[in-house]
PDB file of C-alpha atoms and ligand atoms in Angstrom:
ATOM      1  CA  UNK W  23      41.465  38.313  -8.449  1.00  0.00           C
ATOM      2  CA  UNK W  24      44.745  38.940  -6.406  1.00  0.00           C
ATOM      3  CA  UNK W  25      43.283  40.136  -3.228  1.00  0.00           C
ATOM      4  CA  UNK W  26      45.077  37.416  -1.691  1.00  0.00           C
ATOM      5  CA  UNK W  27      48.643  37.427  -3.424  1.00  0.00           C
ATOM      6  CA  UNK W  28      49.479  41.155  -3.584  1.00  0.00           C
ATOM      7  CA  UNK W  29      47.018  43.211  -0.815  1.00  0.00           C
ATOM      8  CA  UNK W  30      49.601  44.208   1.790  1.00  0.00           C
ATOM      9  CA  UNK W  31      51.537  45.972  -1.294  1.00  0.00           C
ATOM     10  CA  UNK W  32      48.925  47.094  -3.705  1.00  0.00           C
ATOM     11  CA  UNK W  33      48.814  50.968  -4.151  1.00  0.00           C
ATOM     12  CA  UNK W  34      45.718  52.476  -3.516  1.00  0.00           C
ATOM     13  CA  UNK W  35      43.681  53.988  -5.548  1.00  0.00           C
ATOM     14  CA  UNK W  36      43.846  57.539  -3.658  1.00  0.00           C
ATOM     15  CA  UNK W  37      47.658  57.504  -3.568  1.00  0.00           C
ATOM     16  CA  UNK W  38      48.321  56.019  -6.993  1.00  0.00           C
ATOM     17  CA  UNK W  39      49.503  59.165  -8.758  1.00  0.00           C
ATOM     18  CA  UNK W  40      51.563  59.949  -5.667  1.00  0.00           C
ATOM     19  CA  UNK W  41      53.066  56.871  -5.379  1.00  0.00           C
ATOM     20  CA  UNK W  42      53.878  55.880  -8.661  1.00  0.00           C
ATOM     21  CA  UNK W  43      55.948  59.204  -8.811  1.00  0.00           C
ATOM     22  CA  UNK W  44      57.595  58.054  -5.806  1.00  0.00           C
ATOM     23  CA  UNK W  45      58.729  54.830  -7.430  1.00  0.00           C
ATOM     24  CA  UNK W  46      62.622  55.473  -7.719  1.00  0.00           C
ATOM     25  CA  UNK W  47      63.029  51.628  -9.026  1.00  0.00           C
ATOM     26  CA  UNK W  48      62.111  52.631 -12.509  1.00  0.00           C
ATOM     27  CA  UNK W  49      65.258  53.923 -12.875  1.00  0.00           C
ATOM     28  CA  UNK W  50      67.342  50.678 -11.564  1.00  0.00           C
ATOM     29  CA  UNK W  51      66.296  48.289 -14.425  1.00  0.00           C
ATOM     30  CA  UNK W  52      69.276  50.902 -16.734  1.00  0.00           C
ATOM     31  CA  UNK W  53      72.008  51.013 -13.788  1.00  0.00           C
ATOM     32  CA  UNK W  54      71.431  47.130 -13.471  1.00  0.00           C
ATOM     33  CA  UNK W  55      71.702  46.155 -17.617  1.00  0.00           C
ATOM     34  CA  UNK W  56      74.114  48.759 -17.949  1.00  0.00           C
ATOM     35  CA  UNK W  57      76.583  46.960 -15.006  1.00  0.00           C
ATOM     36  CA  UNK W  58      75.986  43.644 -16.924  1.00  0.00           C
ATOM     37  CA  UNK W  59      76.741  45.674 -20.322  1.00  0.00           C
ATOM     38  CA  UNK W  60      73.848  44.668 -21.552  1.00  0.00           C
ATOM     39  CA  UNK W  61      72.334  46.684 -24.652  1.00  0.00           C
ATOM     40  CA  UNK W  62      70.313  46.942 -27.885  1.00  0.00           C
ATOM     41  CA  UNK W  63      67.817  44.270 -26.695  1.00  0.00           C
ATOM     42  CA  UNK W  64      65.116  43.505 -28.670  1.00  0.00           C
ATOM     43  CA  UNK W  65      62.310  41.009 -29.677  1.00  0.00           C
ATOM     44  CA  UNK W  66      62.674  38.793 -32.857  1.00  0.00           C
ATOM     45  CA  UNK W  67      61.474  35.794 -34.264  1.00  0.00           C
ATOM     46  CA  UNK W  68      63.212  33.902 -36.488  1.00  0.00           C
ATOM     47  CA  UNK W  69      64.136  30.074 -37.525  1.00  0.00           C
ATOM     48  CA  UNK W  70      67.967  29.380 -37.345  1.00  0.00           C
ATOM     49  CA  UNK W  71      70.266  26.025 -37.313  1.00  0.00           C
ATOM     50  CA  UNK W  72      73.122  26.147 -34.639  1.00  0.00           C
ATOM     51  CA  UNK W  73      76.334  25.780 -36.688  1.00  0.00           C
ATOM     52  CA  UNK W  74      77.851  24.040 -34.092  1.00  0.00           C
ATOM     53  CA  UNK W  75      75.134  21.011 -33.036  1.00  0.00           C
ATOM     54  CA  UNK W  76      73.519  21.293 -36.426  1.00  0.00           C
ATOM     55  CA  UNK W  77      69.819  22.085 -34.216  1.00  0.00           C
ATOM     56  CA  UNK W  78      66.831  24.093 -35.394  1.00  0.00           C
ATOM     57  CA  UNK W  79      65.992  26.380 -33.158  1.00  0.00           C
ATOM     58  CA  UNK W  80      64.087  30.093 -32.565  1.00  0.00           C
ATOM     59  CA  UNK W  81      65.656  33.163 -31.749  1.00  0.00           C
ATOM     60  CA  UNK W  82      63.401  35.066 -29.858  1.00  0.00           C
ATOM     61  CA  UNK W  83      65.475  37.916 -28.393  1.00  0.00           C
ATOM     62  CA  UNK W  84      68.624  39.428 -30.149  1.00  0.00           C
ATOM     63  CA  UNK W  85      71.170  42.049 -27.999  1.00  0.00           C
ATOM     64  CA  UNK W  86      74.497  42.628 -27.234  1.00  0.00           C
ATOM     65  CA  UNK W  87      76.708  42.017 -24.022  1.00  0.00           C
ATOM     66  CA  UNK W  88      79.781  43.242 -23.472  1.00  0.00           C
ATOM     67  CA  UNK W  89      80.396  43.995 -27.349  1.00  0.00           C
ATOM     68  CA  UNK W  90      79.366  40.381 -28.007  1.00  0.00           C
ATOM     69  CA  UNK W  91      76.234  39.993 -30.269  1.00  0.00           C
ATOM     70  CA  UNK W  92      73.835  37.175 -28.713  1.00  0.00           C
ATOM     71  CA  UNK W  93      70.787  35.478 -29.044  1.00  0.00           C
ATOM     72  CA  UNK W  94      68.188  33.994 -26.640  1.00  0.00           C
ATOM     73  CA  UNK W  95      66.989  30.979 -28.396  1.00  0.00           C
ATOM     74  CA  UNK W  96      64.027  28.471 -28.038  1.00  0.00           C
ATOM     75  CA  UNK W  97      64.570  24.834 -29.096  1.00  0.00           C
ATOM     76  CA  UNK W  98      61.326  23.958 -30.180  1.00  0.00           C
ATOM     77  CA  UNK W  99      61.504  20.232 -28.903  1.00  0.00           C
ATOM     78  CA  UNK W 100      62.207  20.520 -25.700  1.00  0.00           C
ATOM     79  CA  UNK W 101      61.485  24.519 -24.830  1.00  0.00           C
ATOM     80  CA  UNK W 102      64.724  24.983 -23.406  1.00  0.00           C
ATOM     81  CA  UNK W 103      66.245  28.460 -23.711  1.00  0.00           C
ATOM     82  CA  UNK W 104      69.913  29.306 -24.279  1.00  0.00           C
ATOM     83  CA  UNK W 105      71.911  32.137 -24.755  1.00  0.00           C
ATOM     84  CA  UNK W 106      74.145  31.943 -27.291  1.00  0.00           C
ATOM     85  CA  UNK W 107      76.417  33.555 -29.644  1.00  0.00           C
ATOM     86  CA  UNK W 108      74.337  35.077 -32.653  1.00  0.00           C
ATOM     87  CA  UNK W 109      76.952  34.239 -34.983  1.00  0.00           C
ATOM     88  CA  UNK W 110      76.953  30.955 -35.035  1.00  0.00           C
ATOM     89  CA  UNK W 111      73.128  30.664 -35.630  1.00  0.00           C
ATOM     90  CA  UNK W 112      72.160  30.127 -39.664  1.00  0.00           C
ATOM     91  CA  UNK W 113      69.009  31.960 -40.785  1.00  0.00           C
ATOM     92  CA  UNK W 114      67.006  28.725 -41.864  1.00  0.00           C
ATOM     93  CA  UNK W 115      63.644  29.367 -44.633  1.00  0.00           C
ATOM     94  CA  UNK W 116      61.544  26.358 -43.632  1.00  0.00           C
ATOM     95  CA  UNK W 117      61.091  24.888 -39.620  1.00  0.00           C
ATOM     96  CA  UNK W 118      58.393  21.973 -38.585  1.00  0.00           C
ATOM     97  CA  UNK W 119      55.456  23.390 -37.908  1.00  0.00           C
ATOM     98  CA  UNK W 120      54.183  20.586 -35.284  1.00  0.00           C
ATOM     99  CA  UNK W 121      56.744  21.146 -32.471  1.00  0.00           C
ATOM    100  CA  UNK W 122      56.167  21.385 -28.857  1.00  0.00           C
ATOM    101  CA  UNK W 123      56.573  24.858 -28.812  1.00  0.00           C
ATOM    102  CA  UNK W 124      55.068  25.903 -31.667  1.00  0.00           C
ATOM    103  CA  UNK W 125      52.083  23.871 -30.490  1.00  0.00           C
ATOM    104  CA  UNK W 126      51.876  25.271 -27.396  1.00  0.00           C
ATOM    105  CA  UNK W 127      52.487  28.842 -28.785  1.00  0.00           C
ATOM    106  CA  UNK W 128      49.150  28.193 -30.852  1.00  0.00           C
ATOM    107  CA  UNK W 129      47.317  26.442 -27.951  1.00  0.00           C
ATOM    108  CA  UNK W 130      48.141  29.038 -25.369  1.00  0.00           C
ATOM    109  CA  UNK W 131      47.466  32.071 -27.300  1.00  0.00           C
ATOM    110  CA  UNK W 132      44.418  30.636 -29.346  1.00  0.00           C
ATOM    111  CA  UNK W 133      40.318  31.979 -27.972  1.00  0.00           C
ATOM    112  CA  UNK W 134      38.516  32.253 -26.121  1.00  0.00           C
ATOM    113  CA  UNK W 135      40.640  35.121 -24.176  1.00  0.00           C
ATOM    114  CA  UNK W 136      38.781  35.150 -20.587  1.00  0.00           C
ATOM    115  CA  UNK W 137      39.920  37.812 -18.033  1.00  0.00           C
ATOM    116  CA  UNK W 138      41.063  35.654 -15.549  1.00  0.00           C
ATOM    117  CA  UNK W 139      43.442  32.691 -16.083  1.00  0.00           C
ATOM    118  CA  UNK W 140      44.099  32.591 -20.204  1.00  0.00           C
ATOM    119  CA  UNK W 141      46.679  30.296 -21.163  1.00  0.00           C
ATOM    120  CA  UNK W 142      48.316  26.724 -20.188  1.00  0.00           C
ATOM    121  CA  UNK W 143      46.665  25.710 -17.006  1.00  0.00           C
ATOM    122  CA  UNK W 144      47.686  22.354 -16.882  1.00  0.00           C
ATOM    123  CA  UNK W 145      50.209  19.683 -19.074  1.00  0.00           C
ATOM    124  CA  UNK W 146      48.806  19.214 -22.210  1.00  0.00           C
ATOM    125  CA  UNK W 147      49.815  15.552 -22.373  1.00  0.00           C
ATOM    126  CA  UNK W 148      49.392  12.775 -19.809  1.00  0.00           C
ATOM    127  CA  UNK W 149      52.154  12.742 -16.709  1.00  0.00           C
ATOM    128  CA  UNK W 150      51.870  11.667 -13.384  1.00  0.00           C
ATOM    129  CA  UNK W 151      52.909  14.610 -11.191  1.00  0.00           C
ATOM    130  CA  UNK W 152      52.526  18.344 -10.551  1.00  0.00           C
ATOM    131  CA  UNK W 153      54.493  21.229 -11.652  1.00  0.00           C
ATOM    132  CA  UNK W 154      54.900  23.764  -8.769  1.00  0.00           C
ATOM    133  CA  UNK W 155      54.846  27.485  -9.573  1.00  0.00           C
ATOM    134  CA  UNK W 156      55.802  30.221  -7.321  1.00  0.00           C
ATOM    135  CA  UNK W 157      55.090  34.223  -7.900  1.00  0.00           C
ATOM    136  CA  UNK W 158      57.149  36.679  -6.598  1.00  0.00           C
ATOM    137  CA  UNK W 159      54.766  39.931  -6.921  1.00  0.00           C
ATOM    138  CA  UNK W 160      56.298  42.980  -5.267  1.00  0.00           C
ATOM    139  CA  UNK W 161      55.944  43.016  -1.474  1.00  0.00           C
ATOM    140  CA  UNK W 162      57.384  44.823   1.347  1.00  0.00           C
ATOM    141  CA  UNK W 163      57.353  41.180   3.131  1.00  0.00           C
ATOM    142  CA  UNK W 164      60.262  38.694   3.526  1.00  0.00           C
ATOM    143  CA  UNK W 165      60.123  36.005   1.151  1.00  0.00           C
ATOM    144  CA  UNK W 166      59.184  32.427   2.604  1.00  0.00           C
ATOM    145  CA  UNK W 167      62.550  31.514   3.273  1.00  0.00           C
ATOM    146  CA  UNK W 168      62.170  27.832   5.276  1.00  0.00           C
ATOM    147  CA  UNK W 169      59.749  27.128   2.120  1.00  0.00           C
ATOM    148  CA  UNK W 170      62.552  27.753   0.019  1.00  0.00           C
ATOM    149  CA  UNK W 171      64.747  25.918   2.150  1.00  0.00           C
ATOM    150  CA  UNK W 172      62.517  23.140   2.322  1.00  0.00           C
ATOM    151  CA  UNK W 173      62.461  22.702  -1.468  1.00  0.00           C
ATOM    152  CA  UNK W 174      66.375  22.886  -1.433  1.00  0.00           C
ATOM    153  CA  UNK W 175      66.111  19.776   0.428  1.00  0.00           C
ATOM    154  CA  UNK W 176      63.787  17.714  -0.501  1.00  0.00           C
ATOM    155  CA  UNK W 177      65.066  14.797  -1.922  1.00  0.00           C
ATOM    156  CA  UNK W 178      68.136  13.664  -4.077  1.00  0.00           C
ATOM    157  CA  UNK W 179      68.885  16.086  -6.987  1.00  0.00           C
ATOM    158  CA  UNK W 180      67.491  19.644  -7.747  1.00  0.00           C
ATOM    159  CA  UNK W 181      64.188  20.178  -7.242  1.00  0.00           C
ATOM    160  CA  UNK W 182      62.158  21.873  -9.875  1.00  0.00           C
ATOM    161  CA  UNK W 183      60.240  24.735  -9.743  1.00  0.00           C
ATOM    162  CA  UNK W 184      59.286  27.511 -11.974  1.00  0.00           C
ATOM    163  CA  UNK W 185      59.964  30.599 -10.101  1.00  0.00           C
ATOM    164  CA  UNK W 186      57.700  34.057 -11.515  1.00  0.00           C
ATOM    165  CA  UNK W 187      59.942  36.926 -11.231  1.00  0.00           C
ATOM    166  CA  UNK W 188      58.622  40.831 -11.196  1.00  0.00           C
ATOM    167  CA  UNK W 189      61.245  43.269 -11.630  1.00  0.00           C
ATOM    168  CA  UNK W 190      59.867  45.192  -8.504  1.00  0.00           C
ATOM    169  CA  UNK W 191      59.957  42.119  -5.777  1.00  0.00           C
ATOM    170  CA  UNK W 192      63.852  41.098  -7.392  1.00  0.00           C
ATOM    171  CA  UNK W 193      64.967  45.173  -6.942  1.00  0.00           C
ATOM    172  CA  UNK W 194      63.513  45.737  -3.578  1.00  0.00           C
ATOM    173  CA  UNK W 195      65.024  42.057  -2.225  1.00  0.00           C
ATOM    174  CA  UNK W 196      68.316  41.791  -3.828  1.00  0.00           C
ATOM    175  CA  UNK W 197      69.474  39.220  -1.040  1.00  0.00           C
ATOM    176  CA  UNK W 198      66.573  37.194  -1.353  1.00  0.00           C
ATOM    177  CA  UNK W 199      66.772  36.931  -4.991  1.00  0.00           C
ATOM    178  CA  UNK W 200      70.706  36.026  -4.815  1.00  0.00           C
ATOM    179  CA  UNK W 201      70.000  33.096  -2.709  1.00  0.00           C
ATOM    180  CA  UNK W 202      67.169  31.657  -4.829  1.00  0.00           C
ATOM    181  CA  UNK W 203      70.123  31.607  -7.697  1.00  0.00           C
ATOM    182  CA  UNK W 204      72.855  30.179  -5.482  1.00  0.00           C
ATOM    183  CA  UNK W 205      70.430  27.626  -4.686  1.00  0.00           C
ATOM    184  CA  UNK W 206      70.154  27.155  -8.347  1.00  0.00           C
ATOM    185  CA  UNK W 207      73.906  27.247  -9.073  1.00  0.00           C
ATOM    186  CA  UNK W 208      74.828  24.716  -6.410  1.00  0.00           C
ATOM    187  CA  UNK W 209      72.123  22.196  -7.875  1.00  0.00           C
ATOM    188  CA  UNK W 210      69.579  22.509  -4.712  1.00  0.00           C
ATOM    189  CA  UNK W 211      67.170  23.941  -7.550  1.00  0.00           C
ATOM    190  CA  UNK W 212      66.194  23.231 -10.678  1.00  0.00           C
ATOM    191  CA  UNK W 213      64.615  26.821 -11.491  1.00  0.00           C
ATOM    192  CA  UNK W 214      62.432  27.554 -14.899  1.00  0.00           C
ATOM    193  CA  UNK W 215      62.497  31.547 -14.568  1.00  0.00           C
ATOM    194  CA  UNK W 216      59.253  32.746 -15.242  1.00  0.00           C
ATOM    195  CA  UNK W 217      58.584  36.227 -16.142  1.00  0.00           C
ATOM    196  CA  UNK W 218      56.140  37.887 -14.137  1.00  0.00           C
ATOM    197  CA  UNK W 219      56.119  41.592 -15.348  1.00  0.00           C
ATOM    198  CA  UNK W 220      58.371  44.214 -14.585  1.00  0.00           C
ATOM    199  CA  UNK W 221      56.415  46.645 -12.582  1.00  0.00           C
ATOM    200  CA  UNK W 222      53.265  44.182 -11.580  1.00  0.00           C
ATOM    201  CA  UNK W 223      50.974  47.404 -11.092  1.00  0.00           C
ATOM    202  CA  UNK W 224      47.726  47.117  -9.531  1.00  0.00           C
ATOM    203  CA  UNK W 225      45.243  49.424  -7.842  1.00  0.00           C
ATOM    204  CA  UNK W 226      42.900  48.015  -5.273  1.00  0.00           C
ATOM    205  CA  UNK W 227      39.581  48.413  -5.909  1.00  0.00           C
ATOM    206  CA  UNK W 228      39.895  49.031  -9.773  1.00  0.00           C
ATOM    207  CA  UNK W 229      37.744  46.152 -12.029  1.00  0.00           C
ATOM    208  CA  UNK W 230      40.295  43.568 -13.655  1.00  0.00           C
ATOM    209  CA  UNK W 231      39.729  44.744 -17.023  1.00  0.00           C
ATOM    210  CA  UNK W 232      41.019  48.046 -16.045  1.00  0.00           C
ATOM    211  CA  UNK W 233      43.816  46.768 -13.520  1.00  0.00           C
ATOM    212  CA  UNK W 234      47.186  45.193 -13.736  1.00  0.00           C
ATOM    213  CA  UNK W 235      48.752  44.930 -17.136  1.00  0.00           C
ATOM    214  CA  UNK W 236      45.134  46.323 -18.347  1.00  0.00           C
ATOM    215  CA  UNK W 237      46.015  49.648 -16.689  1.00  0.00           C
ATOM    216  CA  UNK W 238      46.214  52.544 -19.264  1.00  0.00           C
ATOM    217  CA  UNK W 239      49.433  53.535 -20.029  1.00  0.00           C
ATOM    218  CA  UNK W 240      51.220  50.087 -19.431  1.00  0.00           C
ATOM    219  CA  UNK W 241      53.694  49.282 -22.105  1.00  0.00           C
ATOM    220  CA  UNK W 242      53.654  45.880 -22.186  1.00  0.00           C
ATOM    221  CA  UNK W 243      56.521  45.003 -24.531  1.00  0.00           C
ATOM    222  CA  UNK W 244      58.694  46.890 -21.593  1.00  0.00           C
ATOM    223  CA  UNK W 245      57.307  44.737 -18.762  1.00  0.00           C
ATOM    224  CA  UNK W 246      58.241  41.547 -20.557  1.00  0.00           C
ATOM    225  CA  UNK W 247      61.938  42.779 -22.009  1.00  0.00           C
ATOM    226  CA  UNK W 248      63.073  44.699 -18.532  1.00  0.00           C
ATOM    227  CA  UNK W 249      61.786  41.495 -16.628  1.00  0.00           C
ATOM    228  CA  UNK W 250      64.137  39.491 -19.426  1.00  0.00           C
ATOM    229  CA  UNK W 251      67.291  42.003 -19.270  1.00  0.00           C
ATOM    230  CA  UNK W 252      67.411  41.874 -15.442  1.00  0.00           C
ATOM    231  CA  UNK W 253      67.403  38.154 -15.514  1.00  0.00           C
ATOM    232  CA  UNK W 254      69.796  38.062 -17.884  1.00  0.00           C
ATOM    233  CA  UNK W 255      72.167  40.653 -16.467  1.00  0.00           C
ATOM    234  CA  UNK W 256      71.977  38.198 -13.125  1.00  0.00           C
ATOM    235  CA  UNK W 257      73.369  35.210 -15.434  1.00  0.00           C
ATOM    236  CA  UNK W 258      69.615  33.739 -15.442  1.00  0.00           C
ATOM    237  CA  UNK W 259      68.328  32.725 -18.962  1.00  0.00           C
ATOM    238  CA  UNK W 260      64.284  33.513 -19.157  1.00  0.00           C
ATOM    239  CA  UNK W 261      62.335  30.453 -20.072  1.00  0.00           C
ATOM    240  CA  UNK W 262      59.334  30.498 -22.427  1.00  0.00           C
ATOM    241  CA  UNK W 263      56.753  31.256 -19.890  1.00  0.00           C
ATOM    242  CA  UNK W 264      55.082  34.490 -18.807  1.00  0.00           C
ATOM    243  CA  UNK W 265      52.511  35.110 -16.102  1.00  0.00           C
ATOM    244  CA  UNK W 266      50.251  37.409 -15.944  1.00  0.00           C
ATOM    245  CA  UNK W 267      50.278  39.414 -13.133  1.00  0.00           C
ATOM    246  CA  UNK W 268      46.545  38.767 -11.395  1.00  0.00           C
ATOM    247  CA  UNK W 269      46.143  36.423 -14.042  1.00  0.00           C
ATOM    248  CA  UNK W 270      44.385  39.018 -15.635  1.00  0.00           C
ATOM    249  CA  UNK W 271      44.894  39.743 -19.460  1.00  0.00           C
ATOM    250  CA  UNK W 272      42.484  40.205 -22.545  1.00  0.00           C
ATOM    251  CA  UNK W 273      42.897  39.062 -26.432  1.00  0.00           C
ATOM    252  CA  UNK W 274      45.205  42.334 -27.442  1.00  0.00           C
ATOM    253  CA  UNK W 275      47.232  40.932 -24.740  1.00  0.00           C
ATOM    254  CA  UNK W 276      47.827  37.560 -25.032  1.00  0.00           C
ATOM    255  CA  UNK W 277      48.499  38.156 -28.994  1.00  0.00           C
ATOM    256  CA  UNK W 278      51.510  40.367 -28.175  1.00  0.00           C
ATOM    257  CA  UNK W 279      52.518  37.705 -26.078  1.00  0.00           C
ATOM    258  CA  UNK W 280      52.575  35.437 -29.093  1.00  0.00           C
ATOM    259  CA  UNK W 281      54.525  37.677 -30.942  1.00  0.00           C
ATOM    260  CA  UNK W 282      57.220  37.755 -28.457  1.00  0.00           C
ATOM    261  CA  UNK W 283      57.282  33.732 -28.441  1.00  0.00           C
ATOM    262  CA  UNK W 284      56.082  33.570 -24.862  1.00  0.00           C
ATOM    263  CA  UNK W 285      53.556  31.242 -23.578  1.00  0.00           C
ATOM    264  CA  UNK W 286      51.121  32.359 -20.960  1.00  0.00           C
ATOM    265  CA  UNK W 287      51.123  30.558 -18.025  1.00  0.00           C
ATOM    266  CA  UNK W 288      48.062  29.960 -15.769  1.00  0.00           C
ATOM    267  CA  UNK W 289      46.966  27.802 -13.102  1.00  0.00           C
ATOM    268  CA  UNK W 290      44.721  24.948 -12.175  1.00  0.00           C
ATOM    269  CA  UNK W 291      45.265  24.694  -8.512  1.00  0.00           C
ATOM    270  CA  UNK W 292      45.931  27.788  -6.909  1.00  0.00           C
ATOM    271  CA  UNK W 293      46.119  26.138  -3.381  1.00  0.00           C
ATOM    272  CA  UNK W 294      45.261  29.465  -1.381  1.00  0.00           C
ATOM    273  CA  UNK W 295      42.049  29.463  -3.508  1.00  0.00           C
ATOM    274  CA  UNK W 296      41.308  25.674  -2.141  1.00  0.00           C
ATOM    275  CA  UNK W 297      41.848  24.278  -5.526  1.00  0.00           C
ATOM    276  CA  UNK W 298      43.135  20.970  -4.907  1.00  0.00           C
ATOM    277  CA  UNK W 299      45.705  19.660  -7.466  1.00  0.00           C
ATOM    278  CA  UNK W 300      45.234  16.374  -9.507  1.00  0.00           C
ATOM    279  CA  UNK W 301      47.799  14.839 -12.014  1.00  0.00           C
ATOM    280  CA  UNK W 302      49.522  17.776 -14.870  1.00  0.00           C
ATOM    281  CA  UNK W 303      47.977  20.682 -12.066  1.00  0.00           C
ATOM    282  CA  UNK W 304      49.897  23.685 -12.406  1.00  0.00           C
ATOM    283  CA  UNK W 305      50.367  24.040  -9.066  1.00  0.00           C
ATOM    284  CA  UNK W 306      50.023  28.197  -7.743  1.00  0.00           C
ATOM    285  CA  UNK W 307      51.777  29.286  -4.488  1.00  0.00           C
ATOM    286  CA  UNK W 308      53.544  32.998  -3.518  1.00  0.00           C
ATOM    287  CA  UNK W 309      56.443  32.933  -2.641  1.00  0.00           C
ATOM    288  CA  UNK W 310      56.943  36.555  -1.572  1.00  0.00           C
ATOM    289  CA  UNK W 311      55.537  36.387   1.901  1.00  0.00           C
ATOM    290  CA  UNK W 312      52.065  37.663   0.826  1.00  0.00           C
ATOM    291  CA  UNK W 313      50.539  34.241   1.148  1.00  0.00           C
ATOM    292  CA  UNK W 314      51.529  32.138   3.750  1.00  0.00           C
ATOM    293  CA  UNK W 315      47.925  30.382   3.769  1.00  0.00           C
ATOM    294  CA  UNK W 316      49.205  28.474   0.407  1.00  0.00           C
ATOM    295  CA  UNK W 317      52.380  27.860   1.480  1.00  0.00           C
ATOM    296  CA  UNK W 318      50.785  25.783   4.269  1.00  0.00           C
ATOM    297  CA  UNK W 319      48.501  24.214   1.779  1.00  0.00           C
ATOM    298  CA  UNK W 320      51.275  22.958  -0.323  1.00  0.00           C
ATOM    299  CA  UNK W 321      53.383  21.300   2.791  1.00  0.00           C
ATOM    300  CA  UNK W 322      51.622  18.230   2.874  1.00  0.00           C
ATOM    301  CA  UNK W 323      52.151  17.512  -0.723  1.00  0.00           C
ATOM    302  CA  UNK W 324      55.817  18.500  -0.437  1.00  0.00           C
ATOM    303  CA  UNK W 325      55.966  16.062   2.401  1.00  0.00           C
ATOM    304  CA  UNK W 326      54.593  13.523   0.607  1.00  0.00           C
ATOM    305  CA  UNK W 327      57.075  11.131  -1.008  1.00  0.00           C
ATOM    306  CA  UNK W 328      54.832   9.940  -3.984  1.00  0.00           C
ATOM    307  CA  UNK W 329      54.097  13.060  -5.223  1.00  0.00           C
ATOM    308  CA  UNK W 330      55.885  13.671  -8.259  1.00  0.00           C
ATOM    309  CA  UNK W 331      57.347  17.119  -9.114  1.00  0.00           C
ATOM    310  CA  UNK W 332      58.245  17.821 -12.695  1.00  0.00           C
ATOM    311  CA  UNK W 333      60.208  20.243 -14.460  1.00  0.00           C
ATOM    312  CA  UNK W 334      57.824  23.173 -16.152  1.00  0.00           C
ATOM    313  CA  UNK W 335      58.338  22.212 -19.836  1.00  0.00           C
ATOM    314  CA  UNK W 336      57.654  18.786 -19.514  1.00  0.00           C
ATOM    315  CA  UNK W 337      54.014  20.274 -19.264  1.00  0.00           C
ATOM    316  CA  UNK W 338      54.166  21.418 -22.772  1.00  0.00           C
ATOM    317  CA  UNK W 339      56.844  18.520 -24.166  1.00  0.00           C
ATOM    318  CA  UNK W 340      55.054  15.163 -22.084  1.00  0.00           C
TER     319      UNK W 340
HETATM  320 ZN1   ZN R 416      51.401  38.277  -8.871  1.00  0.00          ZN
END
């Protein structure tokens, strides 16, 4: 499935065990999380009310940072995620079951469970624009710097883009990752930070059913939570979206993702596979340097002033 996006960095089956043993990055997260003072990071799913503004929210994670008790919350109406002091969140017994967040969680994690491209592939409602998603799978190549610079100078206001971060890409491309964060900070990009797993394991030649996160020995929850901690350690807020590496999953993974409160993000317009976007499409390109063909295919759409680009949360709220 993922022969286009990741091939130059994929681990050959023969050298797989050797390569795994040689991955010093496995140890990198504890150092980053410790440096940022993060500990006790855990998943939960609880309805709460914010003391400050009375808003109903869901807490999906709890953790401590520099001794402070914090929560990662989701606004079920807007899908906006925030990191808030846990002490200012009051537990609620009941909650509205028909909100965009819960509706999307149910719809995107219900059967059938195709091995490829499960989850949200396009906007749930009618919209007159596209959603740009950019995957950052592990890669030895430099990222698409001109592409990101083009997004940053695209027009008035920050450009809405969802960037799917894998932990191993972030750790191996510190300066490039920092440049994306900086573009968000100065208002050039409006980034929805999507979780793309931590190690993004892949062995060339294995069938999808035994590959990516379906590979034996995968700790799925760890793949999800470690990436979130990496984002938080960098001052970012993880979104409600998760993109399966290779777009490959099964029922057990999708149900586990539902329990973690995250929405699986598919695509109906992987440009390098010559899929054409329509209104409401979730467009997929790779920004990690491994799929320049997809970047070349998105350029005409970016150059077309009649094309509207929308923030990914609107795929669930519009
Ligand atoms: Zn990937």
